[in-house]
PDB file of C-alpha atoms in Angstrom:
ATOM      1  CA  MET A 284       0.003  -0.018   0.008  1.00 43.00           C
ATOM      2  CA  SER A 285       1.317   3.453  -0.907  1.00 55.00           C
ATOM      3  CA  GLU A 286       2.022   5.862   1.926  1.00 74.00           C
ATOM      4  CA  ARG A 287      -0.967   8.005   2.773  1.00 84.00           C
ATOM      5  CA  GLN A 288      -0.887  11.630   1.775  1.00 93.00           C
ATOM      6  CA  ILE A 289       0.014  14.070   4.544  1.00 95.00           C
ATOM      7  CA  LEU A 290      -2.775  16.665   4.780  1.00 97.00           C
ATOM      8  CA  VAL A 291      -1.498  18.641   7.771  1.00 97.00           C
ATOM      9  CA  LYS A 292       2.023  18.906   9.126  1.00 97.00           C
ATOM     10  CA  ALA A 293       2.418  20.991  12.305  1.00 97.00           C
ATOM     11  CA  HIS A 294       5.653  21.610  14.154  1.00 97.00           C
ATOM     12  CA  GLY A 295       6.348  23.286  17.483  1.00 97.00           C
ATOM     13  CA  LEU A 296       2.966  24.981  17.914  1.00 98.00           C
ATOM     14  CA  THR A 297       2.728  27.244  20.933  1.00 97.00           C
ATOM     15  CA  LYS A 298      -0.092  29.669  21.673  1.00 97.00           C
ATOM     16  CA  THR A 299       0.162  32.273  24.388  1.00 96.00           C
ATOM     17  CA  TYR A 300      -2.395  34.957  25.258  1.00 93.00           C
ATOM     18  CA  ARG A 301      -1.445  38.111  27.146  1.00 91.00           C
ATOM     19  CA  MET A 302      -3.824  40.136  29.307  1.00 88.00           C
ATOM     20  CA  GLY A 303      -2.011  43.041  30.855  1.00 89.00           C
ATOM     21  CA  HIS A 304       1.047  41.567  32.592  1.00 89.00           C
ATOM     22  CA  VAL A 305      -0.407  38.071  32.694  1.00 92.00           C
ATOM     23  CA  GLU A 306       0.478  35.449  30.074  1.00 93.00           C
ATOM     24  CA  THR A 307      -1.513  32.263  29.627  1.00 94.00           C
ATOM     25  CA  THR A 308      -0.076  29.499  27.434  1.00 96.00           C
ATOM     26  CA  VAL A 309      -2.763  27.168  26.058  1.00 96.00           C
ATOM     27  CA  LEU A 310      -0.605  25.153  23.646  1.00 97.00           C
ATOM     28  CA  ARG A 311       2.966  24.055  24.356  1.00 96.00           C
ATOM     29  CA  ASP A 312       5.261  22.850  21.558  1.00 97.00           C
ATOM     30  CA  VAL A 313       2.686  20.656  19.762  1.00 97.00           C
ATOM     31  CA  SER A 314       3.800  18.707  16.698  1.00 97.00           C
ATOM     32  CA  LEU A 315       1.678  16.287  14.669  1.00 97.00           C
ATOM     33  CA  GLU A 316       0.748  15.057  11.208  1.00 97.00           C
ATOM     34  CA  LEU A 317      -2.688  14.239   9.816  1.00 97.00           C
ATOM     35  CA  ARG A 318      -3.024  11.904   6.830  1.00 96.00           C
ATOM     36  CA  ALA A 319      -5.688  11.024   4.287  1.00 97.00           C
ATOM     37  CA  GLY A 320      -7.511   7.779   4.975  1.00 96.00           C
ATOM     38  CA  GLU A 321      -7.813   8.336   8.712  1.00 96.00           C
ATOM     39  CA  LEU A 322     -10.562   9.442  11.041  1.00 97.00           C
ATOM     40  CA  THR A 323      -8.762  10.969  14.032  1.00 97.00           C
ATOM     41  CA  LEU A 324     -10.223  12.003  17.374  1.00 96.00           C
ATOM     42  CA  LEU A 325      -8.694  14.856  19.334  1.00 96.00           C
ATOM     43  CA  MET A 326      -9.680  14.266  22.953  1.00 94.00           C
ATOM     44  CA  GLY A 327      -9.000  15.953  26.257  1.00 92.00           C
ATOM     45  CA  PRO A 328     -10.678  17.726  29.163  1.00 91.00           C
ATOM     46  CA  SER A 329     -12.243  21.172  28.906  1.00 89.00           C
ATOM     47  CA  GLY A 330      -9.576  23.861  28.713  1.00 90.00           C
ATOM     48  CA  SER A 331      -6.917  21.417  27.453  1.00 93.00           C
ATOM     49  CA  GLY A 332      -6.353  23.318  24.166  1.00 94.00           C
ATOM     50  CA  LYS A 333      -8.347  21.149  21.763  1.00 94.00           C
ATOM     51  CA  THR A 334     -10.304  23.885  20.030  1.00 92.00           C
ATOM     52  CA  THR A 335      -7.290  26.222  19.972  1.00 95.00           C
ATOM     53  CA  LEU A 336      -5.291  23.508  18.211  1.00 96.00           C
ATOM     54  CA  LEU A 337      -8.097  22.865  15.773  1.00 95.00           C
ATOM     55  CA  CYS A 338      -8.267  26.576  14.883  1.00 93.00           C
ATOM     56  CA  ILE A 339      -4.509  26.824  14.366  1.00 95.00           C
ATOM     57  CA  LEU A 340      -4.396  23.688  12.206  1.00 95.00           C
ATOM     58  CA  SER A 341      -7.113  25.228   9.990  1.00 92.00           C
ATOM     59  CA  GLY A 342      -5.300  28.555   9.678  1.00 91.00           C
ATOM     60  CA  MET A 343      -8.137  30.468  11.385  1.00 90.00           C
ATOM     61  CA  LEU A 344      -5.862  31.300  14.325  1.00 93.00           C
ATOM     62  CA  ARG A 345      -2.151  32.006  14.232  1.00 94.00           C
ATOM     63  CA  PRO A 346       0.225  30.372  16.708  1.00 96.00           C
ATOM     64  CA  THR A 347       2.610  32.429  18.841  1.00 96.00           C
ATOM     65  CA  ARG A 348       5.370  30.108  17.616  1.00 96.00           C
ATOM     66  CA  GLY A 349       5.445  27.167  15.265  1.00 97.00           C
ATOM     67  CA  GLU A 350       4.474  26.292  11.710  1.00 96.00           C
ATOM     68  CA  VAL A 351       1.538  24.624   9.928  1.00 96.00           C
ATOM     69  CA  GLU A 352       1.495  23.158   6.426  1.00 96.00           C
ATOM     70  CA  LEU A 353      -1.980  22.500   5.007  1.00 94.00           C
ATOM     71  CA  CYS A 354      -2.006  20.284   1.935  1.00 94.00           C
ATOM     72  CA  GLY A 355       1.604  21.218   1.228  1.00 93.00           C
ATOM     73  CA  VAL A 356       1.171  24.994   1.707  1.00 94.00           C
ATOM     74  CA  ALA A 357       2.851  26.723   4.638  1.00 94.00           C
ATOM     75  CA  ILE A 358      -0.085  28.797   5.878  1.00 94.00           C
ATOM     76  CA  THR A 359       1.225  30.181   9.164  1.00 92.00           C
ATOM     77  CA  SER A 360       2.951  33.173   7.587  1.00 87.00           C
ATOM     78  CA  LEU A 361       0.505  33.754   4.742  1.00 90.00           C
ATOM     79  CA  ALA A 362      -1.571  36.912   4.608  1.00 90.00           C
ATOM     80  CA  GLU A 363      -5.118  36.176   5.719  1.00 88.00           C
ATOM     81  CA  LYS A 364      -6.467  36.619   2.179  1.00 88.00           C
ATOM     82  CA  PHE A 365      -4.288  33.830   0.878  1.00 88.00           C
ATOM     83  CA  ALA A 366      -4.703  31.616   3.978  1.00 89.00           C
ATOM     84  CA  ALA A 367      -8.492  31.881   3.450  1.00 88.00           C
ATOM     85  CA  GLU A 368      -8.106  30.734  -0.149  1.00 89.00           C
ATOM     86  CA  VAL A 369      -6.171  27.672   0.977  1.00 92.00           C
ATOM     87  CA  ARG A 370      -8.852  26.913   3.574  1.00 90.00           C
ATOM     88  CA  ARG A 371     -11.706  27.260   1.075  1.00 87.00           C
ATOM     89  CA  GLY A 372     -10.027  24.897  -1.345  1.00 89.00           C
ATOM     90  CA  ASN A 373      -9.020  22.180   1.125  1.00 93.00           C
ATOM     91  CA  LEU A 374     -11.128  22.242   4.303  1.00 94.00           C
ATOM     92  CA  GLY A 375     -14.688  21.453   5.341  1.00 93.00           C
ATOM     93  CA  PHE A 376     -15.980  22.494   8.807  1.00 92.00           C
ATOM     94  CA  ILE A 377     -18.660  20.976  11.027  1.00 92.00           C
ATOM     95  CA  PHE A 378     -19.670  22.770  14.188  1.00 86.00           C
ATOM     96  CA  GLN A 379     -21.471  21.745  17.375  1.00 82.00           C
ATOM     97  CA  THR A 380     -24.146  24.418  16.837  1.00 86.00           C
ATOM     98  CA  TYR A 381     -24.551  23.646  13.107  1.00 89.00           C
ATOM     99  CA  ASN A 382     -24.086  27.323  11.996  1.00 91.00           C
ATOM    100  CA  LEU A 383     -26.885  27.134   9.443  1.00 94.00           C
ATOM    101  CA  PHE A 384     -28.715  30.163   8.070  1.00 94.00           C
ATOM    102  CA  PRO A 385     -32.182  29.964   9.677  1.00 96.00           C
ATOM    103  CA  ALA A 386     -34.010  31.683   6.804  1.00 96.00           C
ATOM    104  CA  LEU A 387     -32.590  29.333   4.144  1.00 97.00           C
ATOM    105  CA  THR A 388     -33.676  25.820   3.184  1.00 97.00           C
ATOM    106  CA  ALA A 389     -31.323  22.897   3.558  1.00 97.00           C
ATOM    107  CA  LEU A 390     -30.653  23.054  -0.181  1.00 97.00           C
ATOM    108  CA  ASP A 391     -29.870  26.794  -0.071  1.00 97.00           C
ATOM    109  CA  ASN A 392     -27.681  26.446   3.074  1.00 96.00           C
ATOM    110  CA  VAL A 393     -25.376  24.126   1.168  1.00 96.00           C
ATOM    111  CA  ALA A 394     -25.596  25.880  -2.213  1.00 96.00           C
ATOM    112  CA  GLU A 395     -24.878  29.298  -0.706  1.00 93.00           C
ATOM    113  CA  VAL A 396     -21.497  28.171   0.647  1.00 89.00           C
ATOM    114  CA  LEU A 397     -20.566  26.696  -2.724  1.00 92.00           C
ATOM    115  CA  ALA A 398     -21.591  29.940  -4.466  1.00 91.00           C
ATOM    116  CA  LEU A 399     -19.365  31.894  -2.066  1.00 85.00           C
ATOM    117  CA  LYS A 400     -16.485  29.698  -3.250  1.00 84.00           C
ATOM    118  CA  GLY A 401     -17.159  30.864  -6.789  1.00 87.00           C
ATOM    119  CA  MET A 402     -19.321  28.028  -8.149  1.00 91.00           C
ATOM    120  CA  PRO A 403     -22.082  29.089 -10.589  1.00 94.00           C
ATOM    121  CA  GLN A 404     -25.519  29.088  -8.980  1.00 93.00           C
ATOM    122  CA  ALA A 405     -27.022  26.278 -11.085  1.00 95.00           C
ATOM    123  CA  ALA A 406     -24.030  24.040 -10.505  1.00 95.00           C
ATOM    124  CA  ALA A 407     -24.001  24.914  -6.766  1.00 95.00           C
ATOM    125  CA  ARG A 408     -27.611  23.831  -6.387  1.00 96.00           C
ATOM    126  CA  GLN A 409     -27.010  20.586  -8.231  1.00 96.00           C
ATOM    127  CA  VAL A 410     -23.922  19.746  -6.142  1.00 95.00           C
ATOM    128  CA  ALA A 411     -25.841  20.728  -2.965  1.00 96.00           C
ATOM    129  CA  ARG A 412     -28.723  18.470  -3.899  1.00 96.00           C
ATOM    130  CA  GLU A 413     -26.388  15.508  -4.459  1.00 94.00           C
ATOM    131  CA  ALA A 414     -24.576  16.169  -1.173  1.00 94.00           C
ATOM    132  CA  LEU A 415     -27.834  16.256   0.795  1.00 95.00           C
ATOM    133  CA  MET A 416     -29.059  13.049  -0.861  1.00 94.00           C
ATOM    134  CA  ARG A 417     -25.803  11.317   0.158  1.00 90.00           C
ATOM    135  CA  VAL A 418     -26.556  12.090   3.843  1.00 92.00           C
ATOM    136  CA  GLY A 419     -30.116  10.831   3.525  1.00 92.00           C
ATOM    137  CA  LEU A 420     -31.962  14.170   3.318  1.00 95.00           C
ATOM    138  CA  ASP A 421     -33.530  13.874  -0.125  1.00 93.00           C
ATOM    139  CA  ASP A 422     -36.967  14.482   1.441  1.00 95.00           C
ATOM    140  CA  ARG A 423     -35.801  17.519   3.444  1.00 96.00           C
ATOM    141  CA  LEU A 424     -34.211  19.635   0.728  1.00 97.00           C
ATOM    142  CA  HIS A 425     -36.732  22.471   1.026  1.00 97.00           C
ATOM    143  CA  HIS A 426     -37.037  22.451   4.832  1.00 98.00           C
ATOM    144  CA  ARG A 427     -35.546  25.271   6.912  1.00 97.00           C
ATOM    145  CA  PRO A 428     -33.392  24.507   9.981  1.00 96.00           C
ATOM    146  CA  GLY A 429     -36.293  25.216  12.349  1.00 96.00           C
ATOM    147  CA  GLU A 430     -38.269  22.461  10.646  1.00 97.00           C
ATOM    148  CA  LEU A 431     -35.492  19.879  11.075  1.00 96.00           C
ATOM    149  CA  SER A 432     -34.404  17.765  14.039  1.00 94.00           C
ATOM    150  CA  GLY A 433     -30.945  18.225  15.566  1.00 93.00           C
ATOM    151  CA  GLY A 434     -29.648  15.177  13.755  1.00 93.00           C
ATOM    152  CA  GLU A 435     -31.054  16.431  10.441  1.00 95.00           C
ATOM    153  CA  ARG A 436     -29.477  19.844  10.965  1.00 94.00           C
ATOM    154  CA  GLN A 437     -26.135  18.218  11.626  1.00 93.00           C
ATOM    155  CA  ARG A 438     -26.544  16.172   8.431  1.00 93.00           C
ATOM    156  CA  VAL A 439     -27.097  19.418   6.537  1.00 95.00           C
ATOM    157  CA  ALA A 440     -23.888  20.715   8.110  1.00 94.00           C
ATOM    158  CA  ILE A 441     -22.056  17.552   6.998  1.00 93.00           C
ATOM    159  CA  ALA A 442     -23.427  17.902   3.489  1.00 94.00           C
ATOM    160  CA  ARG A 443     -22.257  21.508   3.423  1.00 94.00           C
ATOM    161  CA  ALA A 444     -18.787  20.522   4.623  1.00 92.00           C
ATOM    162  CA  MET A 445     -18.454  17.743   2.096  1.00 91.00           C
ATOM    163  CA  ALA A 446     -19.974  19.465  -0.939  1.00 90.00           C
ATOM    164  CA  GLY A 447     -16.769  21.178  -1.935  1.00 84.00           C
ATOM    165  CA  ASN A 448     -14.889  17.867  -1.915  1.00 89.00           C
ATOM    166  CA  PRO A 449     -12.351  18.931   0.762  1.00 94.00           C
ATOM    167  CA  ALA A 450      -9.185  17.021   1.541  1.00 96.00           C
ATOM    168  CA  LEU A 451      -9.728  17.451   5.282  1.00 96.00           C
ATOM    169  CA  VAL A 452     -12.942  17.729   7.332  1.00 95.00           C
ATOM    170  CA  LEU A 453     -12.687  19.302  10.796  1.00 95.00           C
ATOM    171  CA  GLY A 454     -15.398  18.882  13.393  1.00 94.00           C
ATOM    172  CA  ASP A 455     -15.588  20.722  16.712  1.00 92.00           C
ATOM    173  CA  GLU A 456     -17.738  18.596  19.059  1.00 91.00           C
ATOM    174  CA  PRO A 457     -20.137  17.732  16.212  1.00 90.00           C
ATOM    175  CA  THR A 458     -22.146  15.293  18.309  1.00 89.00           C
ATOM    176  CA  ALA A 459     -22.284  17.218  21.593  1.00 87.00           C
ATOM    177  CA  ALA A 460     -25.803  18.618  21.013  1.00 85.00           C
ATOM    178  CA  LEU A 461     -27.233  15.308  19.859  1.00 87.00           C
ATOM    179  CA  ASP A 462     -28.654  12.322  21.698  1.00 89.00           C
ATOM    180  CA  ARG A 463     -26.547   9.177  21.900  1.00 89.00           C
ATOM    181  CA  GLN A 464     -27.985   7.288  18.944  1.00 91.00           C
ATOM    182  CA  THR A 465     -28.170  10.313  16.668  1.00 90.00           C
ATOM    183  CA  GLY A 466     -24.583  11.196  17.548  1.00 88.00           C
ATOM    184  CA  LEU A 467     -23.373   7.704  16.609  1.00 90.00           C
ATOM    185  CA  ASP A 468     -25.283   7.899  13.354  1.00 91.00           C
ATOM    186  CA  VAL A 469     -23.602  11.222  12.539  1.00 89.00           C
ATOM    187  CA  VAL A 470     -20.144   9.761  13.196  1.00 92.00           C
ATOM    188  CA  ARG A 471     -20.950   6.764  10.965  1.00 92.00           C
ATOM    189  CA  LEU A 472     -21.712   9.257   8.199  1.00 91.00           C
ATOM    190  CA  LEU A 473     -18.363  10.945   8.796  1.00 92.00           C
ATOM    191  CA  ARG A 474     -16.622   7.579   8.853  1.00 94.00           C
ATOM    192  CA  ASP A 475     -18.022   6.940   5.365  1.00 92.00           C
ATOM    193  CA  GLN A 476     -16.413  10.177   4.100  1.00 90.00           C
ATOM    194  CA  VAL A 477     -12.873   8.987   4.802  1.00 94.00           C
ATOM    195  CA  ASN A 478     -11.012   7.720   1.773  1.00 93.00           C
ATOM    196  CA  GLU A 479      -7.521   7.625   0.273  1.00 93.00           C
ATOM    197  CA  ARG A 480      -7.723  11.330  -0.590  1.00 93.00           C
ATOM    198  CA  ARG A 481      -9.565  12.595   2.499  1.00 96.00           C
ATOM    199  CA  GLY A 482      -9.155  12.616   6.256  1.00 97.00           C
ATOM    200  CA  VAL A 483     -11.391  13.680   9.155  1.00 97.00           C
ATOM    201  CA  LEU A 484     -10.356  15.243  12.495  1.00 97.00           C
ATOM    202  CA  LEU A 485     -12.993  15.501  15.252  1.00 96.00           C
ATOM    203  CA  VAL A 486     -12.645  17.292  18.575  1.00 94.00           C
ATOM    204  CA  THR A 487     -14.757  15.370  21.116  1.00 92.00           C
ATOM    205  CA  HIS A 488     -15.240  14.441  24.753  1.00 86.00           C
ATOM    206  CA  ASP A 489     -17.139  11.281  23.823  1.00 86.00           C
ATOM    207  CA  ILE A 490     -14.946   8.198  24.146  1.00 85.00           C
ATOM    208  CA  ARG A 491     -17.695   6.075  22.481  1.00 85.00           C
ATOM    209  CA  LEU A 492     -16.771   7.654  19.098  1.00 90.00           C
ATOM    210  CA  ALA A 493     -13.444   5.834  19.182  1.00 90.00           C
ATOM    211  CA  GLN A 494     -15.120   2.686  17.796  1.00 91.00           C
ATOM    212  CA  PHE A 495     -15.284   4.568  14.435  1.00 93.00           C
ATOM    213  CA  ALA A 496     -11.831   6.088  14.572  1.00 95.00           C
ATOM    214  CA  ASP A 497      -8.425   5.045  13.300  1.00 96.00           C
ATOM    215  CA  ARG A 498      -6.430   7.193  15.679  1.00 96.00           C
ATOM    216  CA  VAL A 499      -6.805   9.019  18.969  1.00 95.00           C
ATOM    217  CA  ILE A 500      -4.761  12.061  19.922  1.00 96.00           C
ATOM    218  CA  GLU A 501      -5.049  13.023  23.591  1.00 95.00           C
ATOM    219  CA  ILE A 502      -4.205  16.565  24.735  1.00 96.00           C
ATOM    220  CA  ASP A 503      -3.938  17.835  28.277  1.00 95.00           C
ATOM    221  CA  ASP A 504      -2.700  21.200  29.565  1.00 95.00           C
ATOM    222  CA  GLY A 505      -1.739  22.244  26.042  1.00 96.00           C
ATOM    223  CA  GLN A 506       0.455  19.211  25.350  1.00 97.00           C
ATOM    224  CA  ILE A 507      -0.059  15.982  23.468  1.00 96.00           C
ATOM    225  CA  VAL A 508       0.051  13.208  26.043  1.00 95.00           C
ATOM    226  CA  GLY A 509      -1.146  10.317  23.889  1.00 93.00           C
ATOM    227  CA  ASP A 510      -1.225   9.485  20.183  1.00 94.00           C
ATOM    228  CA  GLY A 511      -2.008   6.060  18.779  1.00 91.00           C
ATOM    229  CA  ALA A 512      -4.363   3.623  17.093  1.00 88.00           C
ATOM    230  CA  ALA A 513      -7.921   3.862  18.404  1.00 83.00           C
ATOM    231  CA  HIS A 514      -8.233   0.071  18.872  1.00 71.00           C
ATOM    232  CA  GLY A 515      -6.717  -0.838  22.209  1.00 66.00           C
ATOM    233  CA  TRP A 516      -5.800   2.802  22.869  1.00 61.00           C
ATOM    234  CA  VAL A 517      -4.744   3.475  26.473  1.00 60.00           C
ATOM    235  CA  GLY A 518      -5.231   7.056  27.662  1.00 61.00           C
ATOM    236  CA  HIS A 519      -2.814   8.750  30.038  1.00 60.00           C
ATOM    237  CA  ASP A 520      -5.506   8.157  32.760  1.00 61.00           C
ATOM    238  CA  GLY A 521      -5.267   4.419  32.173  1.00 58.00           C
ATOM    239  CA  LYS A 522      -8.532   3.988  30.289  1.00 58.00           C
ATOM    240  CA  VAL A 523      -8.407   1.295  27.663  1.00 51.00           C
ATOM    241  CA  LEU A 524     -10.506   1.137  24.469  1.00 49.00           C
ATOM    242  CA  ALA A 525     -11.371  -2.388  23.413  1.00 42.00           C
TER     243      ALA A 525
END
């Protein structure tokens, strides 16, 4: 088997915030690689630096020190305009709170994002329709978010993230607002999106999601304290995943 493509390469990431004379370091010399063909979980307690790391890996937040390459492009020192172009072309995002436009239908929520990326309107609607059908929402195309269940809204968010055919999908607690079964169904959908050209990274507190993962990265106090295969993974607290 050929070596999997490296989607993200991060080296020496440190993030420090300053308020007056007080400095708070939330990431400490973090280095990692993310590859296509893997669903990776980023786990750790609240305040451990998970979301900060996710934002830096995506280029939405700059580290105090360190470098990030996204799909072969060093984005850390890029001007925001160019970093945003790299993000649009390579990343899909899924959020805990869905981030859907309440006045738009499911179809328009997905098509609008594609149009913002420069896709012609007719093509955007066709791609959006196909993306929604792939997540099982063919009978909800013209429903607005307020007319959908939490699980259906998250499926719209997944369709929106996948519609641009990104190399890497990032999810920040995408199952936290869902009940247990719906959350597992959503992760199964994301598992199905992983292929030889695409990877998925999910920030989560939910250890049950590891049954769908290839890899678990554990972070605590801004440092990576565990990184290994999900099957049989032993956390730094001694918990073992069967």
